Coordinates of C-alpha atoms in Angstrom, one line a residue:
G1 CA 60.6 99.7 110.7
L2 CA 59.3 96.9 112.9
S3 CA 57.6 93.9 111.3
N4 CA 55.5 91.1 112.6
G5 CA 57.7 88.1 111.8
F6 CA 60.8 86.6 110.5
Y7 CA 62.2 85.4 107.1
C8 CA 64.6 82.7 106.2
T9 CA 67.7 83.3 104.1
D10 CA 70.1 80.5 103.2
N11 CA 73.9 81.1 103.1
K12 CA 76.0 78.0 102.5
N13 CA 75.4 75.5 105.3
Y14 CA 73.1 77.5 107.5
L15 CA 69.5 78.6 107.6
W16 CA 69.3 82.1 109.1
C17 CA 66.3 83.5 110.8
H18 CA 66.1 87.3 110.4
G19 CA 63.8 89.4 112.6
T20 CA 63.1 93.0 113.2
T21 CA 62.1 93.4 116.8
E22 CA 64.7 93.0 119.5
G23 CA 64.2 90.1 121.9
T24 CA 61.3 88.7 119.9
P25 CA 61.4 85.0 119.2
G26 CA 60.4 83.5 115.9
K27 CA 59.0 80.0 115.3
C28 CA 60.4 77.7 112.7
L29 CA 57.9 74.9 112.1
G30 CA 56.3 74.2 115.4
E31 CA 59.1 73.5 117.7
T32 CA 62.4 75.2 116.7
V33 CA 62.7 78.7 118.1
C34 CA 65.0 81.4 116.7
K35 CA 65.9 84.0 119.3
C36 CA 66.4 87.5 118.0
G37 CA 68.6 90.1 119.6
R38 CA 69.8 93.6 118.6
T39 CA 72.4 93.8 115.9
Q40 CA 74.1 96.8 114.3
Y41 CA 72.8 96.8 110.8
N42 CA 69.8 94.5 111.0
P43 CA 67.5 95.5 113.9
C44 CA 67.6 91.9 115.0
V45 CA 70.4 89.4 115.1
W46 CA 70.0 85.9 113.7
S47 CA 70.7 82.6 115.3
F48 CA 71.9 79.6 113.4
L49 CA 69.8 76.4 112.8
D50 CA 71.3 73.4 111.2
L51 CA 69.3 72.7 108.0
P52 CA 68.3 69.2 108.9
D53 CA 66.4 70.6 112.0
C54 CA 64.4 73.2 110.1
E55 CA 62.4 72.5 107.0
K56 CA 61.7 76.2 106.2
K57 CA 63.1 77.3 102.9
P58 CA 64.8 80.6 102.0
G59 CA 62.2 83.3 101.8
D60 CA 59.7 81.5 104.0
F61 CA 57.9 83.5 106.7
F62 CA 58.5 82.8 110.4
E63 CA 55.5 83.4 112.5
K64 CA 56.2 85.6 115.5
L65 CA 55.3 84.2 118.8
P66 CA 53.1 86.2 121.3
D67 CA 54.2 87.9 124.5
S68 CA 56.8 90.3 123.0
S69 CA 56.8 93.8 124.2
D70 CA 60.2 94.9 123.3
T71 CA 60.4 98.2 121.4
K72 CA 64.1 98.9 120.7
P73 CA 64.5 101.8 118.3
D74 CA 64.9 100.7 114.8
S75 CA 68.1 101.4 112.9
S76 CA 67.5 102.4 109.3
E77 CA 70.7 101.0 107.9
S78 CA 72.4 97.7 107.9
K79 CA 75.1 97.5 110.4
H80 CA 78.7 96.7 110.5
E81 CA 79.7 93.9 112.6
S82 CA 78.1 91.1 114.0
S83 CA 77.8 92.9 117.0
D84 CA 81.3 92.6 118.0
T85 CA 83.6 91.9 115.4
K86 CA 86.9 92.4 114.4
P87 CA 88.3 93.4 111.7
D88 CA 90.0 90.4 109.5
S89 CA 88.2 88.0 107.3
S90 CA 87.0 85.0 109.1
E91 CA 86.5 83.0 106.1
I92 CA 88.6 79.8 105.5
K93 CA 91.0 80.1 102.8
P94 CA 92.7 77.0 101.3
D95 CA 95.9 75.9 102.9
S96 CA 95.0 77.9 106.0
S97 CA 93.6 77.2 109.3
E98 CA 92.9 80.8 109.8
I99 CA 89.8 82.4 109.6
K100 CA 86.9 88.4 108.6
P101 CA 87.2 92.0 109.9
D102 CA 86.9 94.0 113.3
S103 CA 85.8 92.4 115.5
S104 CA 82.8 91.4 115.7
E105 CA 80.5 90.9 118.9
I106 CA 80.9 91.7 115.9
K107 CA 86.4 95.9 114.6
P108 CA 85.3 96.8 114.3
D109 CA 85.1 91.3 115.4
S110 CA 82.3 87.1 114.0
S111 CA 80.4 85.2 116.0
E112 CA 80.5 88.3 117.7
I113 CA 83.0 91.0 115.1
K114 CA 86.0 94.8 114.0
P115 CA 88.3 96.2 112.6
D116 CA 90.0 91.4 112.0
S117 CA 86.2 91.5 115.6
S118 CA 83.4 89.1 117.3
E119 CA 80.9 89.6 119.6
I120 CA 77.7 90.7 118.2
K121 CA 82.7 93.9 114.8
P122 CA 82.6 94.7 114.4
D123 CA 82.8 92.8 115.2
S124 CA 80.7 89.8 115.6
S125 CA 78.4 89.7 117.3
E126 CA 81.2 91.5 118.4
I127 CA 83.6 91.5 115.9
K128 CA 87.2 93.2 113.9
P129 CA 87.3 93.0 111.8
D130 CA 91.1 90.4 110.3
S131 CA 88.4 88.9 111.0
S132 CA 87.4 91.6 110.9
D133 CA 87.3 92.5 113.1
C134 CA 85.6 90.7 112.5
K135 CA 85.5 92.7 114.4
L136 CA 79.9 91.6 114.3
D137 CA 75.8 88.3 118.9
S138 CA 72.6 87.0 119.4
S139 CA 71.8 89.7 121.7
E140 CA 73.6 92.5 119.8
I141 CA 75.8 92.3 117.0
K142 CA 84.9 92.8 114.1
P143 CA 83.5 95.5 114.2
D144 CA 85.8 96.4 113.0
S145 CA 87.5 93.6 116.2
S146 CA 88.1 93.1 114.9
D147 CA 88.5 94.7 118.1
C148 CA 89.2 95.3 115.5
K149 CA 87.8 95.3 116.0
P150 CA 86.0 95.1 114.3
D151 CA 84.2 94.7 113.8
S152 CA 81.2 90.4 116.4
S153 CA 78.2 88.7 116.8
E154 CA 79.8 88.6 113.7
V155 CA 79.4 85.4 112.1
K156 CA 82.0 84.4 109.7
P157 CA 80.7 82.5 106.7
D158 CA 81.8 79.0 106.3
S159 CA 83.8 78.9 103.2
S160 CA 86.2 76.7 101.5
E161 CA 86.3 78.5 98.3
V162 CA 89.6 79.6 96.8
K163 CA 89.8 83.3 96.4
P164 CA 91.2 84.3 93.0
D165 CA 94.4 86.4 93.0
S166 CA 93.2 89.9 92.3
S167 CA 95.1 91.3 89.4
E168 CA 95.0 95.1 89.4
S169 CA 92.3 96.3 87.2
K170 CA 92.7 99.3 85.0
H171 CA 90.8 102.4 85.7
E172 CA 89.6 105.0 83.3
S173 CA 92.4 106.9 81.6
S174 CA 91.3 110.1 83.3
E175 CA 92.2 108.8 86.7
V176 CA 95.4 109.5 88.4
K177 CA 97.4 106.4 89.2
P178 CA 99.2 106.2 92.5
D179 CA 102.9 106.4 92.6
S180 CA 104.5 103.0 92.4
S181 CA 108.1 103.9 92.6
E182 CA 108.5 103.1 96.3
S183 CA 110.6 100.2 97.3
K184 CA 108.8 97.2 98.6
H185 CA 111.4 96.5 101.3
E186 CA 112.6 99.8 102.5
S187 CA 110.7 102.7 103.9
S188 CA 111.4 106.1 102.4
E189 CA 110.3 107.5 105.8
P190 CA 112.9 107.7 108.6
E191 CA 112.2 105.6 111.7
V192 CA 111.4 108.0 114.5
S193 CA 111.2 107.1 118.2
V194 CA 107.8 108.3 119.4
P195 CA 105.7 107.5 122.5
K196 CA 103.6 104.4 122.0
K197 CA 99.9 105.0 121.1
T198 CA 97.1 103.1 122.8
V199 CA 94.1 102.9 120.3
A200 CA 90.8 101.3 121.3
Y201 CA 87.5 100.7 119.5
Y202 CA 84.3 101.6 121.2
T203 CA 81.3 99.6 119.9
N204 CA 78.0 101.4 119.7
W205 CA 75.9 98.2 120.0
A206 CA 77.4 97.2 123.5
Q207 CA 74.7 99.5 124.9
Y208 CA 72.1 96.8 124.1
R209 CA 73.6 94.0 126.2
F210 CA 71.7 92.8 129.2
N211 CA 72.4 90.2 132.0
S212 CA 75.4 90.2 134.3
I213 CA 78.1 87.8 135.1
D214 CA 79.8 87.5 138.5
G215 CA 78.3 90.8 139.5
W216 CA 79.6 92.5 136.3
T217 CA 76.9 94.2 134.2
C218 CA 77.2 93.3 130.6
K219 CA 75.7 96.5 129.3
Y220 CA 78.4 99.0 128.2
T221 CA 77.8 102.7 127.3
T222 CA 79.8 105.9 126.9
D223 CA 79.3 106.4 130.7
N224 CA 81.6 103.4 131.2
I225 CA 84.5 104.8 129.2
D226 CA 87.7 105.8 131.1
P227 CA 89.3 108.2 128.6
T228 CA 92.5 108.5 130.6
I229 CA 93.7 105.0 129.8
V230 CA 93.8 105.4 126.0
D231 CA 95.2 107.9 123.5
V232 CA 92.7 107.2 120.7
I233 CA 89.1 106.1 120.6
N234 CA 87.7 104.8 117.3
Y235 CA 83.9 105.0 117.3
A236 CA 82.6 101.9 115.7
F237 CA 80.7 102.1 113.6
V238 CA 79.2 104.7 111.3
V239 CA 78.1 103.8 107.7
F240 CA 77.4 105.2 104.3
D241 CA 74.5 104.7 101.9
S242 CA 74.1 104.2 98.2
T243 CA 74.6 107.9 97.6
Y244 CA 78.0 107.5 99.4
T245 CA 76.9 109.8 102.2
V246 CA 78.4 109.0 105.6
K247 CA 75.9 108.9 108.3
E248 CA 75.1 107.7 111.8
Y249 CA 73.9 104.1 112.2
E250 CA 72.6 103.8 115.7
W251 CA 69.5 105.9 116.7
N252 CA 71.6 107.7 119.4
D253 CA 75.0 108.0 117.7
D254 CA 74.4 111.8 117.6
Q255 CA 74.3 111.7 121.4
M256 CA 77.1 109.2 122.0
I257 CA 79.7 110.7 119.7
P258 CA 79.6 114.2 121.3
K259 CA 79.8 112.5 124.8
I260 CA 83.1 110.8 123.8
V261 CA 84.5 114.0 122.2
A262 CA 83.6 115.9 125.4
M263 CA 85.9 113.5 127.3
K264 CA 88.8 115.5 126.1
S265 CA 88.2 117.7 129.2
R266 CA 89.5 114.7 131.2
N267 CA 92.2 113.8 128.7
P268 CA 93.2 116.8 126.6
N269 CA 95.4 114.6 124.4
L270 CA 92.6 112.2 123.5
K271 CA 91.9 111.7 119.8
V272 CA 88.5 110.6 118.6
L273 CA 87.9 109.1 115.2
A274 CA 84.8 107.8 113.4
S275 CA 85.4 104.3 112.0
I276 CA 83.4 103.7 108.8
G277 CA 82.2 100.3 107.8
G278 CA 83.2 97.2 109.7
W279 CA 82.6 93.5 109.3
N280 CA 78.8 93.5 109.1
F281 CA 78.7 96.4 106.7
N282 CA 80.9 94.3 104.4
F283 CA 78.9 91.2 105.0
Y284 CA 75.2 91.9 104.6
D285 CA 74.0 91.7 101.0
S286 CA 72.4 95.2 101.3
T287 CA 75.7 97.0 101.9
K288 CA 78.6 94.7 101.2
H289 CA 79.1 96.1 97.6
L290 CA 79.1 99.7 98.6
Y291 CA 82.8 100.2 99.3
S292 CA 83.7 98.5 96.1
Q293 CA 81.2 100.6 94.1
M294 CA 82.2 103.8 95.7
A295 CA 85.9 103.4 95.3
E296 CA 85.8 102.4 91.6
K297 CA 85.3 105.9 90.2
Q298 CA 86.9 109.2 91.0
A299 CA 83.6 111.1 91.2
T300 CA 82.1 108.7 93.8
R301 CA 85.3 108.6 95.8
A302 CA 85.2 112.4 95.9
T303 CA 81.6 112.3 97.1
F304 CA 82.5 109.9 99.9
I305 CA 85.6 111.7 101.0
K306 CA 83.8 115.0 101.2
S307 CA 81.0 113.5 103.2
A308 CA 83.3 111.7 105.6
M309 CA 85.2 114.9 106.2
N310 CA 82.0 116.8 106.7
F311 CA 80.9 114.2 109.2
A312 CA 84.2 114.6 111.1
R313 CA 83.8 118.3 111.2
K314 CA 80.2 118.1 112.3
Y315 CA 81.1 116.2 115.4
N316 CA 84.5 117.9 116.0
L317 CA 86.3 114.6 115.5
D318 CA 90.0 114.3 115.0
G319 CA 89.8 112.0 111.9
I320 CA 88.4 109.0 110.0
D321 CA 89.3 105.3 110.2
I322 CA 88.4 103.3 107.1
D323 CA 87.3 99.8 107.9
W324 CA 86.8 98.1 104.6
E325 CA 86.7 94.3 105.1
Y326 CA 88.1 93.6 102.6
P327 CA 89.1 95.0 99.2
A328 CA 88.9 92.4 96.4
N329 CA 87.5 89.8 98.8
E330 CA 84.6 88.5 96.6
D331 CA 82.8 86.9 99.5
Q332 CA 82.6 90.3 101.1
G333 CA 81.3 92.1 98.0
G334 CA 84.7 92.9 96.6
R335 CA 86.1 92.7 93.1
P336 CA 89.6 92.6 91.6
V337 CA 89.4 96.3 90.7
D338 CA 89.4 97.1 94.5
T339 CA 93.1 96.5 94.7
Q340 CA 93.9 99.7 92.9
S341 CA 90.7 101.5 93.9
F342 CA 91.6 101.2 97.6
T343 CA 95.0 102.9 97.0
L344 CA 93.3 105.7 95.0
L345 CA 90.7 106.2 97.7
L346 CA 93.4 106.7 100.3
K347 CA 95.6 108.9 98.1
E348 CA 92.7 111.2 97.2
F349 CA 91.5 111.3 100.9
R350 CA 95.0 112.4 101.9
E351 CA 95.0 115.1 99.2
A352 CA 91.6 116.4 100.4
I353 CA 92.9 116.6 103.9
D354 CA 96.0 118.5 102.8
K355 CA 93.9 120.9 100.8
E356 CA 91.8 121.7 103.9
V357 CA 95.0 122.3 105.9
G358 CA 96.1 124.7 103.1
N359 CA 92.8 126.6 103.7
G360 CA 93.5 127.0 107.4
K361 CA 91.6 124.1 108.9
S362 CA 93.0 121.7 111.4
K363 CA 94.5 118.5 110.0
L364 CA 92.3 115.4 110.2
L365 CA 93.9 112.0 110.9
L366 CA 93.4 109.2 108.4
T367 CA 93.8 105.6 109.4
I368 CA 92.6 102.1 108.3
A369 CA 91.8 98.8 110.0
A370 CA 94.1 96.5 108.0
P371 CA 93.9 92.8 107.4
A372 CA 96.4 90.3 108.9
G373 CA 95.4 87.2 106.9
P374 CA 97.7 86.5 103.9
W375 CA 94.7 85.9 101.5
N376 CA 93.6 89.5 102.2
I377 CA 97.0 91.1 102.4
K378 CA 97.8 89.9 98.8
N379 CA 94.8 92.0 97.6
I380 CA 96.1 95.4 98.8
E381 CA 98.9 97.6 97.7
I382 CA 100.6 98.3 101.0
S383 CA 103.8 99.7 99.6
K384 CA 101.8 102.3 97.6
F385 CA 99.2 103.5 100.1
Y386 CA 100.9 103.5 103.6
K387 CA 102.4 107.0 103.0
Y388 CA 98.9 108.4 102.9
L389 CA 98.0 107.1 106.4
D390 CA 98.8 108.4 109.8
W391 CA 98.9 104.9 111.1
I392 CA 97.6 101.4 110.4
N393 CA 95.4 99.4 112.9
L394 CA 96.6 95.9 112.2
M395 CA 93.8 93.3 112.9
T396 CA 96.1 90.6 114.3
Y397 CA 93.3 88.5 115.7
D398 CA 90.6 86.1 114.4
L399 CA 93.5 84.2 112.8
H400 CA 91.6 81.0 113.6
G401 CA 88.0 80.4 114.6
S402 CA 85.1 78.1 114.5
W403 CA 85.1 78.4 110.7
D404 CA 88.1 76.0 111.0
S405 CA 87.4 72.3 111.5
V406 CA 90.1 72.1 114.2
T407 CA 90.9 74.3 117.2
G408 CA 93.6 76.9 116.7
P409 CA 95.2 80.0 118.2
H410 CA 93.2 83.0 117.1
T411 CA 95.9 85.5 118.2
A412 CA 99.0 83.4 117.4
L413 CA 102.2 85.4 117.8
Y414 CA 104.1 82.7 115.8
A415 CA 103.1 79.9 113.5
T416 CA 104.4 77.6 110.9
D417 CA 101.5 78.0 108.5
G418 CA 102.1 81.6 107.7
I419 CA 99.1 82.8 109.7
S420 CA 100.4 84.7 112.8
V421 CA 101.0 88.1 114.2
D422 CA 104.7 87.9 113.2
D423 CA 103.8 86.9 109.6
A424 CA 101.4 89.9 109.3
V425 CA 103.8 92.4 110.8
T426 CA 106.6 91.1 108.6
A427 CA 104.5 91.5 105.5
Y428 CA 103.8 95.2 106.3
L429 CA 107.4 96.0 107.2
N430 CA 108.6 94.3 104.0
A431 CA 106.2 96.5 102.1
G432 CA 108.1 99.5 103.4
V433 CA 105.7 100.6 106.2
P434 CA 107.7 102.4 108.9
S435 CA 107.4 100.4 112.1
A436 CA 106.1 103.4 114.0
K437 CA 103.0 103.4 111.8
I438 CA 101.8 100.0 112.8
M439 CA 99.5 99.6 115.8
L440 CA 99.5 95.9 116.8
G441 CA 96.0 94.6 117.3
M442 CA 95.2 92.8 120.5
A443 CA 91.9 91.1 121.4
H444 CA 90.0 91.3 124.7
Y445 CA 88.0 88.2 123.6
G446 CA 88.5 84.6 122.7
R447 CA 87.3 82.4 119.9
G448 CA 85.5 79.2 120.8
W449 CA 84.8 75.7 119.4
T450 CA 82.6 72.8 120.3
L451 CA 84.9 69.7 120.5
K452 CA 84.1 66.5 118.6
S453 CA 85.2 64.6 121.7
S454 CA 85.5 66.2 125.1
S455 CA 88.4 64.0 125.9
D456 CA 90.4 65.4 123.0
H457 CA 91.0 69.0 124.0
E458 CA 94.5 70.0 122.8
M459 CA 95.5 72.6 120.3
G460 CA 94.5 71.2 116.8
S461 CA 91.7 69.0 118.1
N462 CA 88.8 68.1 115.9
A463 CA 85.7 70.3 116.4
T464 CA 82.1 70.2 115.2
G465 CA 81.5 74.0 115.1
A466 CA 81.3 77.1 117.2
S467 CA 81.2 77.1 121.0
K468 CA 78.0 78.1 122.8
S469 CA 77.2 81.7 123.2
G470 CA 78.2 83.7 126.3
T471 CA 76.0 85.4 128.9
C472 CA 77.0 88.9 127.8
T473 CA 78.2 88.8 124.2
G474 CA 75.5 86.3 123.1
E475 CA 77.4 85.0 120.1
N476 CA 78.4 81.5 119.3
G477 CA 82.2 81.1 119.0
Y478 CA 82.9 84.5 120.4
L479 CA 83.2 85.3 124.1
S480 CA 84.7 88.2 126.0
K481 CA 87.8 87.4 128.2
Y482 CA 85.8 87.9 131.4
E483 CA 83.1 85.4 130.2
I484 CA 85.8 82.8 129.5
D485 CA 87.3 83.5 133.0
A486 CA 83.9 82.8 134.5
L487 CA 83.5 79.6 132.5
I488 CA 86.8 77.7 132.4
P489 CA 88.3 76.2 135.5
Q490 CA 91.8 77.5 136.2
E491 CA 93.3 74.0 136.0
N492 CA 92.0 73.6 132.4
I493 CA 93.8 76.7 131.1
K494 CA 97.0 75.8 129.2
F495 CA 99.9 77.6 127.5
D496 CA 100.7 76.8 123.9
S497 CA 104.5 77.4 123.6
K498 CA 104.4 77.4 119.8
S499 CA 101.9 80.2 119.3
K500 CA 102.6 82.0 122.6
T501 CA 98.8 82.0 123.4
M502 CA 96.5 80.3 125.9
Y503 CA 93.7 77.9 125.5
G504 CA 91.2 76.4 127.9
Y505 CA 88.3 73.9 127.9
K506 CA 85.3 72.8 129.9
N507 CA 83.7 69.6 128.8
D508 CA 83.3 70.0 125.0
Q509 CA 83.7 73.8 125.0
W510 CA 87.2 75.0 123.9
F511 CA 88.6 78.5 123.7
S512 CA 91.7 80.3 122.4
F513 CA 92.6 83.6 124.1
D514 CA 95.3 85.7 125.6
T515 CA 96.1 86.3 129.3
Q516 CA 98.5 88.8 130.9
E517 CA 101.2 86.1 130.5
T518 CA 100.8 85.9 126.7
F519 CA 100.1 89.7 126.3
K520 CA 103.6 90.1 127.8
Y521 CA 105.0 88.2 124.8
K522 CA 103.1 90.4 122.4
A523 CA 104.2 93.6 124.2
D524 CA 107.8 92.5 124.1
Y525 CA 107.4 91.8 120.4
L526 CA 105.9 95.2 119.8
C527 CA 108.9 96.8 121.6
K528 CA 111.5 94.7 119.8
K529 CA 110.0 95.6 116.4
K530 CA 109.7 99.3 117.4
L531 CA 106.0 99.3 116.5
G532 CA 104.0 102.5 117.0
G533 CA 101.6 101.1 119.6
V534 CA 98.7 98.9 120.3
M535 CA 95.1 98.7 119.1
F536 CA 92.4 97.0 121.2
W537 CA 89.2 95.3 120.1
S538 CA 87.4 96.5 122.2
L539 CA 86.9 98.6 125.2
D540 CA 83.7 97.0 126.3
L541 CA 85.2 93.5 126.4
D542 CA 87.9 94.3 129.1
K543 CA 86.4 94.1 132.6
N544 CA 87.6 97.1 134.6
Y545 CA 90.2 97.7 131.9
V546 CA 92.6 95.3 133.7
N547 CA 94.4 94.1 130.5
T548 CA 94.2 97.5 128.8
K549 CA 96.1 99.1 131.7
Y550 CA 98.5 96.2 132.0
I551 CA 99.5 96.3 128.3
K552 CA 99.7 100.1 128.3
S553 CA 102.1 99.9 131.2
L554 CA 104.3 97.4 129.4
I555 CA 104.6 99.3 126.1
E556 CA 105.3 102.6 127.9
E557 CA 108.5 100.9 129.1
C558 CA 109.8 100.4 125.6

C-alpha cells in the first residue's frame, strides 16, 4: 500500500531512497531531495545520492514533503526492471569493461533495464536485461532490455567482485539429469532457411511516463503499438511469488495483455508471449532469490511450469519467455546449483508442453532472454538446453555502461576484449545452437556517462559515473535514442570503426548508441551468420518505429 515516507537502504557505494507514492519527493536531512517515480516492482523508483552528501543511514526514515497528490495504483509485487531494462548483467566483472539483464528503463534494460535493458528492463529504468536487459527510471522503472530488454531505470550495481566459476551442483538422486551427449561444436539439428523473425518487448511501465520531447509524447501504452511491424511481442513483465505462482504485476496487466492479443485481428501471424522475470525481479532483495529457489527442486519447478502454462492459457497467449537474469550470478540472487537447475527447468517445461500437445492442446512456444556477457554465459549449459527452446533472445546490449570507469560501446559488434555481439553469437554457435534459433538483440536506447573532463570525449575516456537522466526515460545513464537525438549536436556524433557503433557527446555528457548506419552492420552480420531474426528492446523507445521498420526491411532481404 501507500506509505507516508521513505527509507534508506545501502548498496555498495550508494544510498538509495525508497518511496511508495509516485511523484512524491522525500527529504534527506534538510536540503537533499529524492525524487520518486513509478517503478515496476517497487511502487516508487529510487534516485541515487552520493554518501558524502547525505548523512542518513540505512533504515533511516525519510520525511515526506507536503503538496503531493499523486495516487498511482500500487503494485503488490516487486518489479522486474528498472523501468527499462535489458536483459544482461550490468555488473562489472574483472578483466571486462562490460557491464545486467533486459533492459531496463529497466528486457526486459539499468539505469533504465530487459531481457541484457535500461530505462526505468527491464529494463532499467528501462532495462534487458545482458544487462539485462537490463533490460529496469526515475519516473518509471532490461527489462528484460534488455530491450532486452530487459529488462531499465534499471540500475546496475557497481561491482568489482569476481564471480566464482559455478561448478555444477548435484541434485537429488531422484531428479532426471539432462542429456549431455550433444556436441559442443556441432548442432544435431539441420540448418533450415526460414523467414527472419522480428521480436520486440513491450514494457508495461512505459504507461507511466510523462513529459514530451520535440512534440513527441513520452507516455507509451498498448494503444501506441503497431502490430504489423513485428512478428512477436513479448509482454514485459509478469512475475511469480514465493509459492511459485505466475501472476500479473501491474494493476492493469489484465487489461493490457488482452488488448495486445486482440491485435491478431490486424496481424493474424502475430505471436504474443508473456516474459517472466526481468532485471528488477532478479535485483531486488525481495524477489531476486525466487528463480534460484524455484528451479532447485523438481516439485517446485513443476509448480512454476504448471502455473506459467495456466497463465498463458488464461490470456490466450502463444507462449512463455523466461527472463532469469542470471543463473548462478550471486549478485543477482543466484547460486552455483543454478547452472544445472536452469537446464532442468527448460527440459521439464518442454516436456510439459509436449504432454499438453499430446492431449490435444495447441503447442505453446518456449523462449528465453539469454546473456551475452562471458561471465554469465559460463554459468549456463547452452549445449544441453538449446534443444528445448523454440528460439533464444540474445541480449547483445549493455555490454558496457556507467558501471565502467571509462566510456565504451554498449552494443559493440566487434571487440578485442571478448565482450561483443560477435563474441556472444560465436559462443552460442560453438555450443551447437542452430543459427536459426538465435534472435540478435538490438537496442533502441543508449548508455551514458558523465565525463571526467569535457575536453576528453573519445571512446575509452575517463568518466565519473552515469549521465544525467533523460526527459522521458528519467534514468541516469540510460536514454532512448530519440532523447539522445534531441540532446547531441549532429557534429558531435562520431563513428567508432573498431566496434561498428556510434558515440556522441555534449559538454560532459557522453553516450554510446546505434544509428541506421551501424544497424546496417548488425543486419549484415545477422544475414551472414544466418541468424533467425532480430529482437528489440524495446518498442516504446523507437520513435515512430523508424529503426524497427528499417532493420526489418534489411533482414527481409537476407
